[in-house]
XYZ file of C-alpha atoms in Angstrom:
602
model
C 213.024 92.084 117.010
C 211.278 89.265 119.048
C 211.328 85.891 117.625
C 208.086 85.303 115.364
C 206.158 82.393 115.926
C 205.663 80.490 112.419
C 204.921 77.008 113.879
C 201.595 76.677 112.315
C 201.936 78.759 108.687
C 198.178 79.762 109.173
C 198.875 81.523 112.440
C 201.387 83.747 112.448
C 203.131 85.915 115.617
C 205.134 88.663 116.101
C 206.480 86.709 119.502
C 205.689 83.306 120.537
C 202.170 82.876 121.240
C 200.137 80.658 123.757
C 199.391 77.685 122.091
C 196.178 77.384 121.322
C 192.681 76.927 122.594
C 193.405 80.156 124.362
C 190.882 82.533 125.724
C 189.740 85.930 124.032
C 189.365 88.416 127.423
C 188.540 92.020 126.401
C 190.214 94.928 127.551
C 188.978 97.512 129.959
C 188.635 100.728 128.858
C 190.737 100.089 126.246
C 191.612 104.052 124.968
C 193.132 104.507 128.309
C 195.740 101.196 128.016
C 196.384 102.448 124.334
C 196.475 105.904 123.392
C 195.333 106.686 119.965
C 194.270 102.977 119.261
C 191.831 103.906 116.520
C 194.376 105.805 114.496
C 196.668 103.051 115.320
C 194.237 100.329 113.724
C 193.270 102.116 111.023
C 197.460 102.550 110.015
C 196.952 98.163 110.366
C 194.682 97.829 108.065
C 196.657 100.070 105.234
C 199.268 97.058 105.709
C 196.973 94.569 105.376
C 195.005 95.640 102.483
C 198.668 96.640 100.903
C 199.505 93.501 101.711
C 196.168 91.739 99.710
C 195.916 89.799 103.159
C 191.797 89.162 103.420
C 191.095 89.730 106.944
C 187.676 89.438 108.709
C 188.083 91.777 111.662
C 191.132 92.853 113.928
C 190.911 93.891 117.694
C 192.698 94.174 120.517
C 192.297 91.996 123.186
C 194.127 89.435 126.201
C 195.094 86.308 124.240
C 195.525 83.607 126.890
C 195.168 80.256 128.757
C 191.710 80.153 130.510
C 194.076 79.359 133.478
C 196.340 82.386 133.308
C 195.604 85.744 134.908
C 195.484 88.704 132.213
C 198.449 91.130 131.964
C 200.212 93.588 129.694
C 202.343 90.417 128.276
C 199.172 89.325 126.870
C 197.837 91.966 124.999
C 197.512 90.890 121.465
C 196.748 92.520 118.272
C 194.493 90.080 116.651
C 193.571 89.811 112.762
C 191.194 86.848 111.720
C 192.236 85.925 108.097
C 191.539 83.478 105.327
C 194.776 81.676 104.725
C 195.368 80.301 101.338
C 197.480 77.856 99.899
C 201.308 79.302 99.319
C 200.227 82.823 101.443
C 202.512 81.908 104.173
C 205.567 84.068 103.347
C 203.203 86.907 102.525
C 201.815 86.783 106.631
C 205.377 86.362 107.658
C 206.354 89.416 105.959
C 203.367 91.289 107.176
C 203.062 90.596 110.494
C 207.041 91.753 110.629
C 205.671 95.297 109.272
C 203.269 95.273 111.645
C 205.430 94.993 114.239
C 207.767 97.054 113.309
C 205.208 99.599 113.095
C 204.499 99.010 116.055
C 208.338 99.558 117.775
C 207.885 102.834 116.015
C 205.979 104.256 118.146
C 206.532 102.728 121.141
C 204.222 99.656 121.509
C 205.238 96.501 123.036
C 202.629 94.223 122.158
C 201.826 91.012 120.254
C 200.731 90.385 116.902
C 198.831 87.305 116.301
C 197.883 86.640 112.560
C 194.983 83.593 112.337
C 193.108 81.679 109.556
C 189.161 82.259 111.088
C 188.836 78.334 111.241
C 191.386 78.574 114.375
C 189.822 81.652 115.628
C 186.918 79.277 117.650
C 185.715 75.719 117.504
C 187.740 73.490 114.810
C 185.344 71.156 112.879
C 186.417 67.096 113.244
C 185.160 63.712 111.325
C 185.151 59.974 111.958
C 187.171 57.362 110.519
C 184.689 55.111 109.067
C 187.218 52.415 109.935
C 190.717 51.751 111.204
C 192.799 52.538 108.336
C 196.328 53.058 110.072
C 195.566 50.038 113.078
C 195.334 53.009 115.406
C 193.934 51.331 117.912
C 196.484 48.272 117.957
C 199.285 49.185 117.315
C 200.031 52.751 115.890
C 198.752 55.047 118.982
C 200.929 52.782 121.667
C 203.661 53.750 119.469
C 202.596 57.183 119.480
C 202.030 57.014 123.433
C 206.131 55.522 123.700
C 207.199 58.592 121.991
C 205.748 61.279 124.095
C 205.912 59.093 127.355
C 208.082 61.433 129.476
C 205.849 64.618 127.827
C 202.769 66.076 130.389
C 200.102 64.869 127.757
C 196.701 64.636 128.530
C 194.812 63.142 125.389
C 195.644 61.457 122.059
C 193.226 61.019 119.173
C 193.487 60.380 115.649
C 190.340 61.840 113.587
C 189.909 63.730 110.286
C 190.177 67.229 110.402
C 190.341 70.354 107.628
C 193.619 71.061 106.140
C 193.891 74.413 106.351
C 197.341 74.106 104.346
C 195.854 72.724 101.249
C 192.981 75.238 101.440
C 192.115 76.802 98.000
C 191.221 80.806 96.891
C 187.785 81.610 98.383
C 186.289 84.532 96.352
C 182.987 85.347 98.643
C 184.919 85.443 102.003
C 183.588 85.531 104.629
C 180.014 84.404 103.765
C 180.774 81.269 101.966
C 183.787 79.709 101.160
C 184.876 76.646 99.071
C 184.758 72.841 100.135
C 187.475 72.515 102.071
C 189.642 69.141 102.264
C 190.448 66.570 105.128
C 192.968 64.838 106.893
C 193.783 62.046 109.259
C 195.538 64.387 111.937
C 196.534 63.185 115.224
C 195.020 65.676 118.135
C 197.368 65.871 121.133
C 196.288 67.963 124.230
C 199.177 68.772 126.792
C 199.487 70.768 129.491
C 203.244 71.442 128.366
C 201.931 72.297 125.130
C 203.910 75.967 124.843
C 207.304 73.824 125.366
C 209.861 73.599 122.215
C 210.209 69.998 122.442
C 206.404 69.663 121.151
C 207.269 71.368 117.892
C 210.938 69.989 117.058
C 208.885 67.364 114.280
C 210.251 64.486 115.677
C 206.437 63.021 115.554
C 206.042 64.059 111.917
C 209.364 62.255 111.109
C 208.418 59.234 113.398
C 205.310 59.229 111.131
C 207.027 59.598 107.678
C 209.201 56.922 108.234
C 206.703 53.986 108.812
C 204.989 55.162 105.761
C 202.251 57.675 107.275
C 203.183 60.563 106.250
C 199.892 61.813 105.001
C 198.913 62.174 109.066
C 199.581 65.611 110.093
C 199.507 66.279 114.029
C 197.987 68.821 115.879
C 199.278 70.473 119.420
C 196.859 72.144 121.908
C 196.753 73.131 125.198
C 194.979 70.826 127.643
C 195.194 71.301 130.991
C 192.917 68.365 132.007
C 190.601 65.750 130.777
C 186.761 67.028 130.223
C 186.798 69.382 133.042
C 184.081 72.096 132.308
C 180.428 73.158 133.042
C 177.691 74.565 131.665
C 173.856 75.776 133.014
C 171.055 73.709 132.278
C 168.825 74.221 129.148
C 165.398 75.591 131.200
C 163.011 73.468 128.736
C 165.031 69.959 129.240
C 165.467 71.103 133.284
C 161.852 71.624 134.053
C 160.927 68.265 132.679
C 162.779 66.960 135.558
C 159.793 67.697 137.748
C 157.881 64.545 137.322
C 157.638 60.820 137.948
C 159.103 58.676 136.979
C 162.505 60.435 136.349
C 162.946 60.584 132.623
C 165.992 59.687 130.549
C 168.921 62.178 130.270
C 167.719 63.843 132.984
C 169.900 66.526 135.722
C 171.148 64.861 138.838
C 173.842 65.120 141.255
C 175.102 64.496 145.159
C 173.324 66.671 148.101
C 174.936 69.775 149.025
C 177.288 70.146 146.048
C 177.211 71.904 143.155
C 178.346 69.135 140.570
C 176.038 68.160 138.233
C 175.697 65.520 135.517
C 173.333 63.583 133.472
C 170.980 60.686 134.925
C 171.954 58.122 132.061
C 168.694 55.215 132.560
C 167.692 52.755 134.936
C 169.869 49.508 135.639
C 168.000 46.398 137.647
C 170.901 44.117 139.469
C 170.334 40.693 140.808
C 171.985 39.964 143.757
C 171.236 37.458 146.534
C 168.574 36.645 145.104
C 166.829 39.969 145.000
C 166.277 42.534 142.042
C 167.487 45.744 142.660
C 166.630 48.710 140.847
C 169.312 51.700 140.003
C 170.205 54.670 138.137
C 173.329 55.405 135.851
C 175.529 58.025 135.286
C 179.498 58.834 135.629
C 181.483 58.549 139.170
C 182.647 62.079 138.404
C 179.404 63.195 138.991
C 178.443 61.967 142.387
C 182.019 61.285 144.133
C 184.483 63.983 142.135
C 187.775 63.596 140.361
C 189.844 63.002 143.071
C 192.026 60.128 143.018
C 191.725 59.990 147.128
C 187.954 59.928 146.682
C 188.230 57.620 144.210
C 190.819 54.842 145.529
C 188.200 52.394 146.346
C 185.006 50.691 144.990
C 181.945 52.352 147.250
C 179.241 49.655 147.537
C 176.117 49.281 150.222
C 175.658 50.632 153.180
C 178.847 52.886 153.020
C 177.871 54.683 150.015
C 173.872 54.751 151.300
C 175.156 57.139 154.319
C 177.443 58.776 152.549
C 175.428 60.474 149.147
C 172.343 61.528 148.651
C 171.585 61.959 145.084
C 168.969 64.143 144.248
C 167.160 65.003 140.993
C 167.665 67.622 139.521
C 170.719 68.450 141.199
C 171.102 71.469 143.921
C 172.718 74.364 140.832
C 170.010 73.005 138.872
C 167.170 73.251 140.999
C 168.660 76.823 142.072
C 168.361 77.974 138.562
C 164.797 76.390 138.160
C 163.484 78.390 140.811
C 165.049 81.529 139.850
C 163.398 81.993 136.349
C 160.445 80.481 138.109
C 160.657 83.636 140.447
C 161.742 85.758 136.959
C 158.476 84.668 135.225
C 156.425 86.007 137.847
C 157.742 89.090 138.655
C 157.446 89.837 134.640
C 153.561 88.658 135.159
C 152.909 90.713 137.960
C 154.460 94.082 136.411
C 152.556 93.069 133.124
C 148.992 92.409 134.599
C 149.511 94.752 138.096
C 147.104 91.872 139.561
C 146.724 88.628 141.258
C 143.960 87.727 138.920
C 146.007 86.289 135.939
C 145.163 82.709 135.292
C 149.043 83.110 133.599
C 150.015 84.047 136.694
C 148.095 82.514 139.155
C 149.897 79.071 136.791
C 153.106 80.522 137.254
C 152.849 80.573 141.373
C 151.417 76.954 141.033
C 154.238 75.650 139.125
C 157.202 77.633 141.418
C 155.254 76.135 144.326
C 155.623 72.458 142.254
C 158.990 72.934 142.163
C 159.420 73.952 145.861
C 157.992 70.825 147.204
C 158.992 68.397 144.141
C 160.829 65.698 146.246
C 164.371 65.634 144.459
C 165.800 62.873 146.410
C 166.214 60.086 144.149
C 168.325 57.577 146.157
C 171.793 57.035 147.484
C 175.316 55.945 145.713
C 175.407 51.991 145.529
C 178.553 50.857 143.970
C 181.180 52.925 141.902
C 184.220 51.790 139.594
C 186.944 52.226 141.696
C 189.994 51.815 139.309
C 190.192 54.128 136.577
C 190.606 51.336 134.041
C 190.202 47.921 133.128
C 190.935 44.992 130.950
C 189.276 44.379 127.531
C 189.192 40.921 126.162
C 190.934 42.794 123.196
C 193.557 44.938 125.050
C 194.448 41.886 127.329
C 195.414 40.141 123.762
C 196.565 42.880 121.994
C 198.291 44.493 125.149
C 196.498 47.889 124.488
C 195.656 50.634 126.820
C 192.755 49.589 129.773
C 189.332 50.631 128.820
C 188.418 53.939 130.843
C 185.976 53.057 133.815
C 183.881 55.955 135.045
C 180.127 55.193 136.684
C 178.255 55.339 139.410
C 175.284 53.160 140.351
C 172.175 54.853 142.885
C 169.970 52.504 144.300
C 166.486 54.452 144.501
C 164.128 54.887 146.908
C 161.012 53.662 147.225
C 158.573 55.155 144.884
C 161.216 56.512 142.715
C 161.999 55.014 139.079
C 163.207 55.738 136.276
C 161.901 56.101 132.833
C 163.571 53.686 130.342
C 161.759 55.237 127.065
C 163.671 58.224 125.303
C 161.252 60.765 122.940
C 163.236 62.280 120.053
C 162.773 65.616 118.139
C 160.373 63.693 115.868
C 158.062 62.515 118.266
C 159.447 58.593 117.674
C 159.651 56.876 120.864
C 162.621 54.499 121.552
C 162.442 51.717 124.587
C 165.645 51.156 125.784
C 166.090 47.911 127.677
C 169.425 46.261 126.339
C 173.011 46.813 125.456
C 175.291 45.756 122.694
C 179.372 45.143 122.239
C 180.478 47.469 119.309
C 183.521 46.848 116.859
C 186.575 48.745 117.944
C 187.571 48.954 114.432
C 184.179 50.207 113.117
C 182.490 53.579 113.196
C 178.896 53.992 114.365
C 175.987 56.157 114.403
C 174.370 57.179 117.612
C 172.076 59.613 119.514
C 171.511 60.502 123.192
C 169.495 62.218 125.778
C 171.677 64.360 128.329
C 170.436 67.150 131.059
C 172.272 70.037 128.944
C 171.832 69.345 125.082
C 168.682 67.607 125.402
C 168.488 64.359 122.277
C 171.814 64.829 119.192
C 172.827 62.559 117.109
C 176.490 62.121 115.981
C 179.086 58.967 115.403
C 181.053 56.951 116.891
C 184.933 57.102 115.438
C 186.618 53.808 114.670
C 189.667 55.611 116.233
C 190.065 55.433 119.719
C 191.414 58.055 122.155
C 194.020 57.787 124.870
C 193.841 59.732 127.617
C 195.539 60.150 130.970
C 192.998 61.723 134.187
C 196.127 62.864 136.077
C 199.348 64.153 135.056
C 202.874 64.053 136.929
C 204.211 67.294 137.857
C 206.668 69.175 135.422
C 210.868 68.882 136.431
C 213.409 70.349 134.601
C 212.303 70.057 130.724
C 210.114 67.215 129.781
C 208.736 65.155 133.127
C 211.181 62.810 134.346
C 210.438 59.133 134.357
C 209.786 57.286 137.664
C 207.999 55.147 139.586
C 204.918 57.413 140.030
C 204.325 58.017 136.417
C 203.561 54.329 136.559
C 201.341 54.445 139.358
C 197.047 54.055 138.994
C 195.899 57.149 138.178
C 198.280 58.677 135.715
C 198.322 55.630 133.258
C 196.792 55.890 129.602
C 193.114 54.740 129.348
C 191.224 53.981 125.956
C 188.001 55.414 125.692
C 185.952 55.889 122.295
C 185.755 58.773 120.326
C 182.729 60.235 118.914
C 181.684 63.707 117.051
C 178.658 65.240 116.814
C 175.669 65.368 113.733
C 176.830 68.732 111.735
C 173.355 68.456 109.949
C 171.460 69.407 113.620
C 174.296 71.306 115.450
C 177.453 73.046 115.553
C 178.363 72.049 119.124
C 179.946 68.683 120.947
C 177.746 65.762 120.980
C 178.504 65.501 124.756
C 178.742 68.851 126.257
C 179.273 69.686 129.936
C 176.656 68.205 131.909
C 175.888 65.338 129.443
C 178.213 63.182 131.503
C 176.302 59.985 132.298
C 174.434 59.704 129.310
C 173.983 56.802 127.520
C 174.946 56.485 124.080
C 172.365 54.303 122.023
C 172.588 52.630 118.811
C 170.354 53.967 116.471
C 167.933 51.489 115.096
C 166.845 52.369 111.710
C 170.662 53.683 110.339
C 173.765 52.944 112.765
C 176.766 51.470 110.732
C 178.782 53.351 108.653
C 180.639 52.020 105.215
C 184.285 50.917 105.204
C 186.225 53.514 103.513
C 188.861 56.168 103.198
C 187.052 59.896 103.860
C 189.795 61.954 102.288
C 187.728 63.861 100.174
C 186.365 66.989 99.645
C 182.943 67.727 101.035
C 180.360 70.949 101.484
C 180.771 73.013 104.357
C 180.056 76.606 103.903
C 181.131 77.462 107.913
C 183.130 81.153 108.174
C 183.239 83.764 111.163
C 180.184 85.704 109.878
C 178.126 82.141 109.390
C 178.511 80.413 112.656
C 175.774 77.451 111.457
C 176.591 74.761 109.787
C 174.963 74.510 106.624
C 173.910 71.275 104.844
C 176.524 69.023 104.456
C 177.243 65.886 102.624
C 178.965 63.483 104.968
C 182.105 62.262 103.224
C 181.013 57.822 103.611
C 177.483 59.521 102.104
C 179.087 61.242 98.994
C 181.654 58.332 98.751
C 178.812 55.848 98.700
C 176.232 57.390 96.755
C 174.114 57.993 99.482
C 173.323 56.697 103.046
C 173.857 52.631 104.346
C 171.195 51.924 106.422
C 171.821 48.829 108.426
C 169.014 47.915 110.959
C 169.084 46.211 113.957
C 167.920 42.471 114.241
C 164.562 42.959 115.195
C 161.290 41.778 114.904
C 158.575 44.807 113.638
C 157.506 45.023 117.531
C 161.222 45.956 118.183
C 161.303 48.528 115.782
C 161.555 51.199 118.056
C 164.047 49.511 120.249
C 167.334 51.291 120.795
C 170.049 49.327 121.961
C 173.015 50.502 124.644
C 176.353 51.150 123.163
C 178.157 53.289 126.139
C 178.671 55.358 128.560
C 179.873 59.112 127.720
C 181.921 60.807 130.693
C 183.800 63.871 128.581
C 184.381 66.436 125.749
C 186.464 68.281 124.035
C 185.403 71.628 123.252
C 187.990 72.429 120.997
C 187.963 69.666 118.686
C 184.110 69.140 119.481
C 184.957 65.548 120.406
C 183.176 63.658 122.835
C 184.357 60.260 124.466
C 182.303 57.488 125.923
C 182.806 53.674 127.761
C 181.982 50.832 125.426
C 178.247 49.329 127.737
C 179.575 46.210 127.625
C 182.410 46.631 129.895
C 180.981 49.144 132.079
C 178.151 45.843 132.685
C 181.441 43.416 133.033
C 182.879 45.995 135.588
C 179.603 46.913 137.905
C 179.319 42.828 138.283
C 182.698 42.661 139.576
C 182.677 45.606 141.766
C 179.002 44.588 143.143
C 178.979 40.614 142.855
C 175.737 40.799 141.199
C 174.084 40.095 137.708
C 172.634 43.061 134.923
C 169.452 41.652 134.378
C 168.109 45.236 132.492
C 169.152 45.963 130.280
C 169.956 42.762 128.764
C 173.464 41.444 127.222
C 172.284 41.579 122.738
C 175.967 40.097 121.451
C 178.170 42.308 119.679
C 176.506 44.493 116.836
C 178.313 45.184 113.475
């Protein structure tokens, strides 16, 4: 019998499994790849309800990296569960029958045994502050350990211990409160390698007196790189002047597309120049060759044209514009519907809307740089990742931002955070429109390019040491439960700016080990009311307001820059403003005038 894979006790193989995220591919025509698979399935279940295991569903399906090509070796007999405290030996023993049921009668395929909360999206929460010194000292000692290891990203944030979960009686509809724990996230792109799961880190941890971290192993394969279409309502508010906040852009004749954080004015030489924001990524690519050097002036102006919304986006405007009529016309058979004599107007709005909003000014050119903080502490460099386009004339950009409620927030200055402090925040981005969420007081690490593999973990050298595959800080945020179940930042966000927000955005010093409400499972996939963990610690919420006068009540100030997400973990990471300002004076040899420099909040 194969080797079962019992390195997490709440998922449980019959072989050694991908390590997870990995993708759920259906199978073609599935009778005809397994003969008799309904009888077979039904003679699973008998095990499992023998067994008392309390499963959700089982299927058949590929089980795999989203980078991997499906095949027979990935075929996977899949049953979502609700793992309980001290069921592990009962899901070794019956995903052993299982498989042995399998050899029986001939079928070579995997078994894969999972608590629901793994089967999808896990569920993370902010430290309120830094209770292990994370960010000084503990994560470069974390970083030393895995040095010669193909990681990708390091974060420490709260997560549910599944381990300590307790008996669930209404399963799958509700279930209990579950508990929390400071876990450390790694993402590698070796994750599936023994050498990840020899507990090394977990001893590493015990000894220094930590022991109540638990880590967590994933598959990353790189930093933030997804996509995802445009939301039509948010994209067809992209049609007007001036641009608004958070709205689609991206460079001429390419399909990338990011978020249009605000406007920027620069003083240099004596003249005001006015710009747009978002990430480098956006406009110039990942590459490190594209990347290499600072693009400023008259280069950049010849080089990329950045239109507004960008050329997917506009593609995908005009097609539902095209969808909507061709529903009016087979619904009123005429040309004489004021609906859809309105619907030709607006597709012929959109056809001559002049999307050309400017041309790249300046970019960050090195991937990091130096904090006052790190330089004394010796930390990680601050992650650098923006673009600057210089618009054209008649173009501008709105520096107001609407929210859900109709409350309308001017945004003209920026603010130095606490790295030690968590935060609460919103934003406007081209794909998830305005969400709220928080700022962690733990920091993530992250590397944009990773050496190649040799034999076992990556061998040291000279290259590992080289510009683009050296750790970067970055800060980590997670979204608002209360409004949605998604990241904060999700593909296509890139560029937005992350505001403070006015009327409630520090959050209480504290511990947030405890247990809180949150009735998620597989058949509920919204997140019901919750009770944030600092809210039922405190007694209720800690409003801290901005120093304002009552005319800057509706002022939001600028606390980054977000460039990435984790879709996993549903973490999002963002530049603190205040160095992204320090860096675009450097790289351009002029002075931020808008927004303006507010001092360090918190």
């Amino acid at each position: 019998m194969a080797t079962l894979d019992t390195r997490l006790p709440y998922r449980i193989g019959s072989r050694i499994l991908p390590v997870l995220p990995v993708d759920t591919v259906p199978i073609l025509n599935l009778t005809a790849k397994i003969p008799n698979c309904g009888s077979h399935q039904t003679a699973i279940k008998l095990i499992l309800e023998q067994d008392n295991i309390r499963y959700h569903r089982l299927h058949i399906a590929y089980r795999l990296h989203a980078d991997t090509r499906p095949s027979n070796k990935y075929i996977t007999i899949v049953i979502v569960a609700l793992f309980q405290r001290g069921c592990n030996e009962v899901w070794v023993a019956t995903v052993q029958k299982i498989s042995s049921y399998l050899s029986q009668i001939g079928l070579d395929y995997a078994v894969e045994l999972i608590d629901y909360a793994l089967f999808g999206q896990r569920t993370t929460w902010p430290f309120l502050d830094d209770t292990y010194n994370w960010n000084q000292t503990l994560s470069s000692r974390i970083v030393s350990l895995v040095d010669q290891r193909q990681w990708v990203s390091i974060a420490l944030v709260y997560l549910e211990d599944i381990e300590s979960r307790e008996d669930s009686a209404n399963f799958p509809s509700k279930g209990k409160p579950p508990r929390i724990r400071p876990t450390i996230l790694f993402g590698a792109q070796d994750a599936d390698q023994p050498y990840w799961w020899d507990n090394s880190i977990v001893t590493f941890l015990q000894s220094i007196g930590f022991g109540d971290i638990s880590i967590e192993i994933t598959y990353l394969n790189h930093f933030g790189e997804r996509s995802t279409p445009a939301d039509t309502i948010l994209l067809s508010q992209a049609y007007y002047h001036p641009t608004p906040m958070g709205s689609s852009c991206g460079p001429s004749g390419f399909d990338r597309t990011g978020t249009l954080g605000g406007c920027i004015q620069l003083e240099k030489e004596g003249k005001i120049i006015d710009l747009g924001i978002t990430n480098r990524h956006v406009l110039l690519g990942l590459s490190s060759t594209a990347l290499k050097n600072s693009m400023v002036d008259e280069a950049c102006q010849k080089l990329v044209v950045v239109q507004s919304p960008s050329t997917s986006d506009h593609k995908l405007r005009l097609k539902n514009a095209r969808i909507v009529i061709r529903s009016l016309e087979r619904k009123h058979h005429a040309d004489g519907s004021l609906a859809l004599a309105a619907a030709k107007e607006e597709k012929d709005r959109v056809e001559q809307f002049n999307r050309k909003l400017g041309t790249v000014f300046a970019a960050s050119g090195n991937p990091g740089t130096t904090h006052t903080m790190s330089r004394e502490n010796g930390l990680a460099d601050w992650a650098l990742d923006w673009a600057l386009v210089r618009l054209d004339p008649g173009k501008s950009i709105c520096n107001t931002l609407e929210d859900p409620l109709e409350q309308t927030f001017t945004v003209s200055n920026y603010c130095g955070i606490r790295t030690n402090r968590g935060y609460r925040v919103f934003k406007g981005g081209r794909t998830s429109g305005i969400t709220r969420g928080y700022i962690s007081a733990t920091e993530a690490i992250f590397r944009q390019e990773i050496p190649e593999p040799q034999d076992g973990p990556t061998a040291y050298a000279v290259e590992f040491k080289k510009m683009w595959s050296k750790p970067m800080r970055c800060h980590t945020m997670v979204p608002n439960y209360r409004k949605r179940a998604v990241e904060f930042i999700q593909p296509g966000d890139s560029g937005s700016l992350i505001l403070l927000d006015p009327t409630d955005y520090r959050l209480p010093q504290g511990d947030t080990n405890m247990t809180f409400k949150d009735d998620r499972a597989p058949s509920d996939p919204e997140i019901n009311e919750w009770t944030p963990p600092w809210m039922a610690e405190s007694g209720g919420s800690t409003d801290q307001t901005l120093e304002a006068s009552t005319s800057d009540s509706k002022e939001a100030y600028i606390a980054g820059l977000a460039f990435a997400s984790n879709e996993q973990f549903l973490l999002s990471y963002m530049m603190p403003m205040d160095v992204v300002v320090k860096d675009i004076e450097a790289v351009t040899s002029g002075k931020v005038t808008m927004p303006a420099n507010k001092g360090v909040v918190g």
